[in-house]
Short mmCIF file of C-alpha atoms in Angstrom, two decimals:
data_model
loop_
_atom_site.label_atom_id
_atom_site.label_comp_id
_atom_site.label_asym_id
_atom_site.label_seq_id
_atom_site.Cartn_x
_atom_site.Cartn_y
_atom_site.Cartn_z
CA MET A 1 15.64 -34.01 -20.50
CA SER A 2 14.40 -36.79 -18.14
CA GLY A 3 10.80 -37.69 -17.47
CA LYS A 4 11.37 -36.32 -13.76
CA GLY A 5 12.54 -33.07 -15.07
CA ILE A 6 9.26 -32.90 -17.48
CA ARG A 7 7.17 -33.49 -14.57
CA THR A 8 8.71 -30.70 -12.55
CA GLY A 9 8.58 -28.22 -15.24
CA ASP A 10 4.85 -29.22 -15.51
CA LYS A 11 4.20 -28.62 -11.93
CA ALA A 12 5.92 -25.38 -11.83
CA ARG A 13 3.97 -24.31 -14.71
CA VAL A 14 0.55 -25.37 -13.10
CA GLU A 15 1.64 -23.45 -9.78
CA ARG A 16 2.57 -20.17 -11.89
CA ARG A 17 -1.11 -20.40 -13.28
CA TYR A 18 -2.73 -21.21 -10.15
CA LEU A 19 -1.09 -18.27 -8.53
CA ALA A 20 -1.95 -15.97 -11.48
CA ARG A 21 -5.57 -16.95 -11.16
CA ARG A 22 -5.57 -16.28 -7.64
CA LEU A 23 -4.39 -13.02 -8.08
CA GLU A 24 -6.80 -11.94 -10.71
CA ILE A 25 -9.51 -12.93 -8.17
CA LEU A 26 -7.98 -10.97 -5.61
CA ARG A 27 -8.20 -7.95 -7.97
CA ALA A 28 -11.69 -8.56 -8.79
CA ALA A 29 -12.50 -9.06 -5.03
CA GLY A 30 -10.70 -5.98 -4.11
CA LYS A 31 -12.68 -3.74 -6.46
CA GLN A 32 -16.07 -5.26 -5.16
CA PHE A 33 -15.06 -4.75 -1.50
CA ARG A 34 -14.21 -1.08 -2.48
CA VAL A 35 -17.71 -0.64 -4.33
CA SER A 36 -19.90 -2.49 -2.23
CA GLY A 37 -18.07 -3.17 1.24
CA PHE A 38 -16.69 -6.03 2.83
CA ALA A 39 -19.74 -7.39 4.73
CA GLU A 40 -21.91 -6.83 1.75
CA THR A 41 -19.72 -8.65 -0.75
CA GLY A 42 -20.70 -12.30 -1.21
CA MET A 43 -18.56 -15.30 -2.81
CA ARG A 44 -21.15 -14.95 -5.77
CA ASP A 45 -20.50 -11.24 -6.31
CA ILE A 46 -16.59 -12.08 -6.31
CA ALA A 47 -17.16 -15.04 -8.73
CA ALA A 48 -18.94 -12.86 -10.98
CA ALA A 49 -16.60 -10.14 -10.89
CA ALA A 50 -13.86 -12.64 -11.52
CA ASP A 51 -15.65 -14.39 -14.44
CA LEU A 52 -15.86 -17.77 -12.62
CA SER A 53 -18.99 -19.85 -11.44
CA PRO A 54 -19.23 -20.03 -7.65
CA ALA A 55 -17.84 -23.67 -7.45
CA ASN A 56 -14.95 -22.73 -9.55
CA LEU A 57 -13.98 -19.91 -7.03
CA TYR A 58 -14.01 -22.32 -4.19
CA ASN A 59 -11.22 -24.28 -6.04
CA TYR A 60 -8.93 -21.18 -5.36
CA PHE A 61 -10.38 -19.69 -2.11
CA GLN A 62 -12.67 -21.03 0.67
CA GLY A 63 -14.24 -17.80 1.53
CA LYS A 64 -13.84 -14.24 1.33
CA HIS A 65 -11.80 -14.04 4.51
CA GLU A 66 -9.34 -16.10 2.93
CA ILE A 67 -9.45 -13.48 0.02
CA LEU A 68 -8.94 -10.67 2.32
CA PHE A 69 -5.74 -12.31 4.13
CA PHE A 70 -4.41 -13.27 0.95
CA CYS A 71 -5.00 -9.60 0.00
CA GLN A 72 -3.19 -8.28 2.91
CA ASP A 73 -0.43 -10.79 3.20
CA VAL A 74 0.68 -9.96 -0.57
CA SER A 75 0.55 -6.09 0.56
CA LEU A 76 2.53 -6.82 3.38
CA ASP A 77 5.06 -8.44 1.62
CA ARG A 78 5.41 -5.85 -1.26
CA LEU A 79 5.85 -3.42 1.22
CA LEU A 80 8.47 -5.43 3.34
CA ALA A 81 10.43 -6.20 0.08
CA ALA A 82 10.36 -2.19 -0.79
CA LEU A 83 11.79 -1.53 2.77
CA GLU A 84 14.70 -3.97 2.24
CA LYS A 85 15.54 -2.37 -1.07
CA ALA A 86 15.57 1.03 0.73
CA ARG A 87 17.77 -0.26 3.52
CA ARG A 88 20.26 -1.65 0.89
CA LEU A 89 20.67 1.74 -0.86
CA ARG A 90 23.78 3.33 -0.84
CA ALA A 91 22.15 6.61 -0.30
CA ALA A 92 21.16 9.38 2.37
CA THR A 93 18.62 8.43 4.76
CA ALA A 94 15.96 10.90 3.09
CA GLU A 95 16.40 9.16 -0.21
CA LYS A 96 15.75 5.70 1.64
CA LEU A 97 12.86 6.85 3.51
CA ARG A 98 11.59 8.40 0.14
CA LEU A 99 11.49 5.01 -1.53
CA VAL A 100 9.70 3.64 1.12
CA ILE A 101 7.21 6.35 1.20
CA VAL A 102 6.58 6.36 -2.53
CA SER A 103 6.44 2.35 -2.80
CA HIS A 104 4.05 2.30 0.27
CA LEU A 105 1.78 5.04 -1.69
CA ARG A 106 1.98 3.02 -4.85
CA CYS A 107 0.86 -0.07 -3.20
CA VAL A 108 -2.17 1.16 -1.58
CA LEU A 109 -3.25 3.37 -4.52
CA ASP A 110 -2.17 1.80 -7.70
CA GLU A 111 -2.76 -2.03 -6.60
CA VAL A 112 -6.23 -2.96 -5.92
CA GLU A 113 -5.51 -5.45 -3.16
CA GLY A 114 -3.14 -3.01 -1.51
CA SER A 115 -6.26 -0.27 -1.12
CA ALA A 116 -8.41 -3.08 0.08
CA ALA A 117 -6.07 -4.57 2.47
CA HIS A 118 -5.45 -0.93 4.21
CA LEU A 119 -9.27 -0.21 4.28
CA LEU A 120 -10.42 -3.64 5.85
CA THR A 121 -7.77 -4.34 8.29
CA SER A 122 -10.26 -5.05 11.19
CA ALA A 123 -12.32 -7.39 9.03
CA LEU A 124 -10.36 -10.41 9.51
CA PRO A 125 -10.92 -12.84 12.78
CA PRO A 126 -8.26 -12.73 15.13
CA ARG A 127 -7.12 -16.13 14.13
CA LEU A 128 -6.26 -15.20 10.77
CA GLN A 129 -4.72 -11.47 12.02
CA ARG A 130 -1.62 -13.12 13.88
CA SER A 131 0.85 -13.78 11.02
CA LEU A 132 -0.36 -10.37 9.53
CA VAL A 133 0.45 -8.41 12.66
CA VAL A 134 3.86 -10.01 12.74
CA LYS A 135 4.56 -8.42 9.35
CA ARG A 136 3.13 -5.13 10.08
CA ASP A 137 5.26 -4.88 13.26
CA ARG A 138 8.27 -5.76 11.42
CA TYR A 139 7.53 -2.81 8.94
CA GLU A 140 6.69 -0.42 11.18
CA GLU A 141 9.92 -1.14 13.20
CA GLY A 142 11.88 -0.90 9.94
CA VAL A 143 10.46 2.33 9.11
CA ARG A 144 11.07 3.61 12.74
CA GLN A 145 14.76 2.71 12.33
CA LEU A 146 15.19 4.44 9.14
CA ILE A 147 13.89 7.63 11.00
CA ALA A 148 16.20 6.81 14.00
CA ALA A 149 19.29 6.49 11.64
CA GLY A 150 18.72 9.93 10.08
CA ALA A 151 18.32 11.27 13.35
CA ARG A 152 21.49 9.89 14.65
CA THR A 153 23.55 11.14 11.67
CA GLY A 154 21.89 14.47 12.23
CA GLU A 155 20.05 14.36 8.65
CA PHE A 156 16.54 14.52 10.68
CA MET A 157 15.92 16.60 13.51
CA PRO A 158 15.82 14.82 17.07
CA CYS A 159 12.42 13.15 17.64
CA ASP A 160 10.31 10.47 18.89
CA HIS A 161 11.25 7.64 16.34
CA ALA A 162 8.17 5.69 16.94
CA LEU A 163 5.73 8.84 16.90
CA ALA A 164 7.31 9.79 13.70
CA ALA A 165 6.99 6.41 11.81
CA ARG A 166 3.49 6.17 13.05
CA ALA A 167 2.72 9.68 11.83
CA VAL A 168 4.13 8.90 8.42
CA LEU A 169 2.35 5.42 8.32
CA GLY A 170 -0.93 6.98 9.25
CA ALA A 171 -0.97 9.78 6.73
CA LEU A 172 0.15 7.18 3.98
CA ASN A 173 -2.67 4.77 5.12
CA TRP A 174 -5.54 7.35 5.03
CA SER A 175 -4.74 8.20 1.37
CA VAL A 176 -7.03 5.46 0.34
CA ARG A 177 -10.02 7.13 2.16
CA TRP A 178 -9.94 10.08 -0.15
CA PHE A 179 -7.90 9.29 -3.11
CA ASN A 180 -9.98 9.21 -6.30
CA PRO A 181 -8.50 7.63 -9.65
CA ASP A 182 -10.16 10.33 -11.64
CA GLY A 183 -8.81 13.19 -9.42
CA ALA A 184 -6.28 15.84 -10.50
CA LEU A 185 -3.21 13.80 -9.74
CA THR A 186 -2.14 10.28 -10.47
CA ALA A 187 -1.04 7.72 -7.69
CA ALA A 188 2.47 8.53 -8.80
CA GLU A 189 2.15 12.27 -8.40
CA ILE A 190 0.76 11.84 -5.00
CA ALA A 191 3.25 9.43 -3.84
CA GLU A 192 6.17 11.83 -4.68
CA GLY A 193 4.24 14.99 -3.21
CA PHE A 194 3.72 12.70 0.12
CA ALA A 195 7.40 12.20 0.03
CA ASP A 196 8.11 15.76 -0.31
CA TYR A 197 6.16 16.92 2.38
CA LEU A 198 6.77 14.15 5.08
CA ILE A 199 10.22 14.12 4.60
CA ARG A 200 10.49 17.86 4.67
CA GLY A 201 9.03 17.70 8.21
CA LEU A 202 11.62 15.54 9.36
CA LEU A 203 14.84 16.92 7.98
CA SER A 204 17.19 19.15 10.34
CA LYS A 205 17.96 21.39 7.23
CA PRO A 206 14.30 21.38 5.18
CA ASP A 207 16.33 23.09 2.19
CA SER A 208 18.11 20.22 1.42
CA LEU A 209 15.30 18.40 -0.04
CA ARG A 210 15.73 20.59 -3.02
CA ARG A 211 18.67 18.57 -3.84
CA HIS A 212 16.29 15.65 -4.40
CA SER A 213 13.02 17.16 -5.70
CA PRO A 214 12.35 20.57 -7.98
CA ALA A 215 11.29 23.54 -6.22
CA THR A 216 7.95 23.74 -8.09
CA GLU A 217 7.07 20.30 -6.85
CA MET A 218 7.99 21.28 -3.31
CA GLU A 219 5.66 24.44 -3.91
CA ARG A 220 2.53 22.82 -5.21
CA PRO A 221 -0.53 23.47 -3.08
CA MET A 222 -1.78 20.88 -0.97
CA ARG A 223 -5.24 20.82 -2.31
CA LYS A 224 -4.00 19.78 -5.61
CA PHE A 225 -3.92 16.25 -3.77
CA LEU A 226 -7.51 16.22 -3.22
CA PRO A 227 -9.97 14.34 -5.50
CA HIS A 228 -12.19 16.73 -7.93
CA GLY A 229 -15.09 16.40 -5.45
CA MET A 230 -13.49 17.62 -2.55
CA LYS A 231 -11.53 20.40 -4.31
CA ARG A 232 -14.88 22.76 -4.09
CA HIS A 233 -14.93 22.31 -0.56
CA ALA A 234 -11.22 23.18 0.18
CA GLU A 235 -11.74 26.14 -1.94
CA ALA A 236 -14.67 27.39 0.31
CA GLY A 237 -12.61 26.14 3.53
CA ARG A 238 -14.69 23.61 4.26
CA PHE A 239 -14.88 19.44 3.74
CA PRO A 240 -17.98 17.33 3.65
CA GLU A 241 -18.77 15.23 6.62
CA ARG A 242 -17.93 11.54 6.63
#
């Protein structure tokens, strides 16, 4: 192997380690944002959570706004990749949309950076939001196109495609507000349940969903998707004020 090849390989390894460390910092920062709030979290708090000195942290990120930007950018790339995978499936539109819904929920509930990104969408200054807005619009348009395709083939009911897409995405993003990792269901179970409920509302023949999901899953009470702390209020017919 030539010297040039070795240098190239070494550089690639260094870049991989650097990216891996940035992702570790991202997850540590995401936890801090969730626990303490973005405004109250400082770089020293993030450094301590990531087991770094404050000076070393600045070798990876120049400030918490840059961390949050990276957080949102990574999450959007993951969502767009899932959308593209769904588009390529040789399957019914409902199955394509199911993949998008499940992937979206797993991103915002399983991945710390995903949940932080969707909780803190307005925390970035406008100059950092511009490229993110382009990706968000692309993703929303892709979901809208899936729903439109299902409506064209008769698989979905005729509907306002933009309104339906926003209803789906709004429900998915709001889940980070109430999800409790110690609740009755895992993120994976919630993702499948959301897919059942949201897709069934679009289908022109709702019973056709039973081909994709067992009836027992379809009939699971919605209150089981709530964290333990909210179940008592649900059973009593009320929810705590926010």
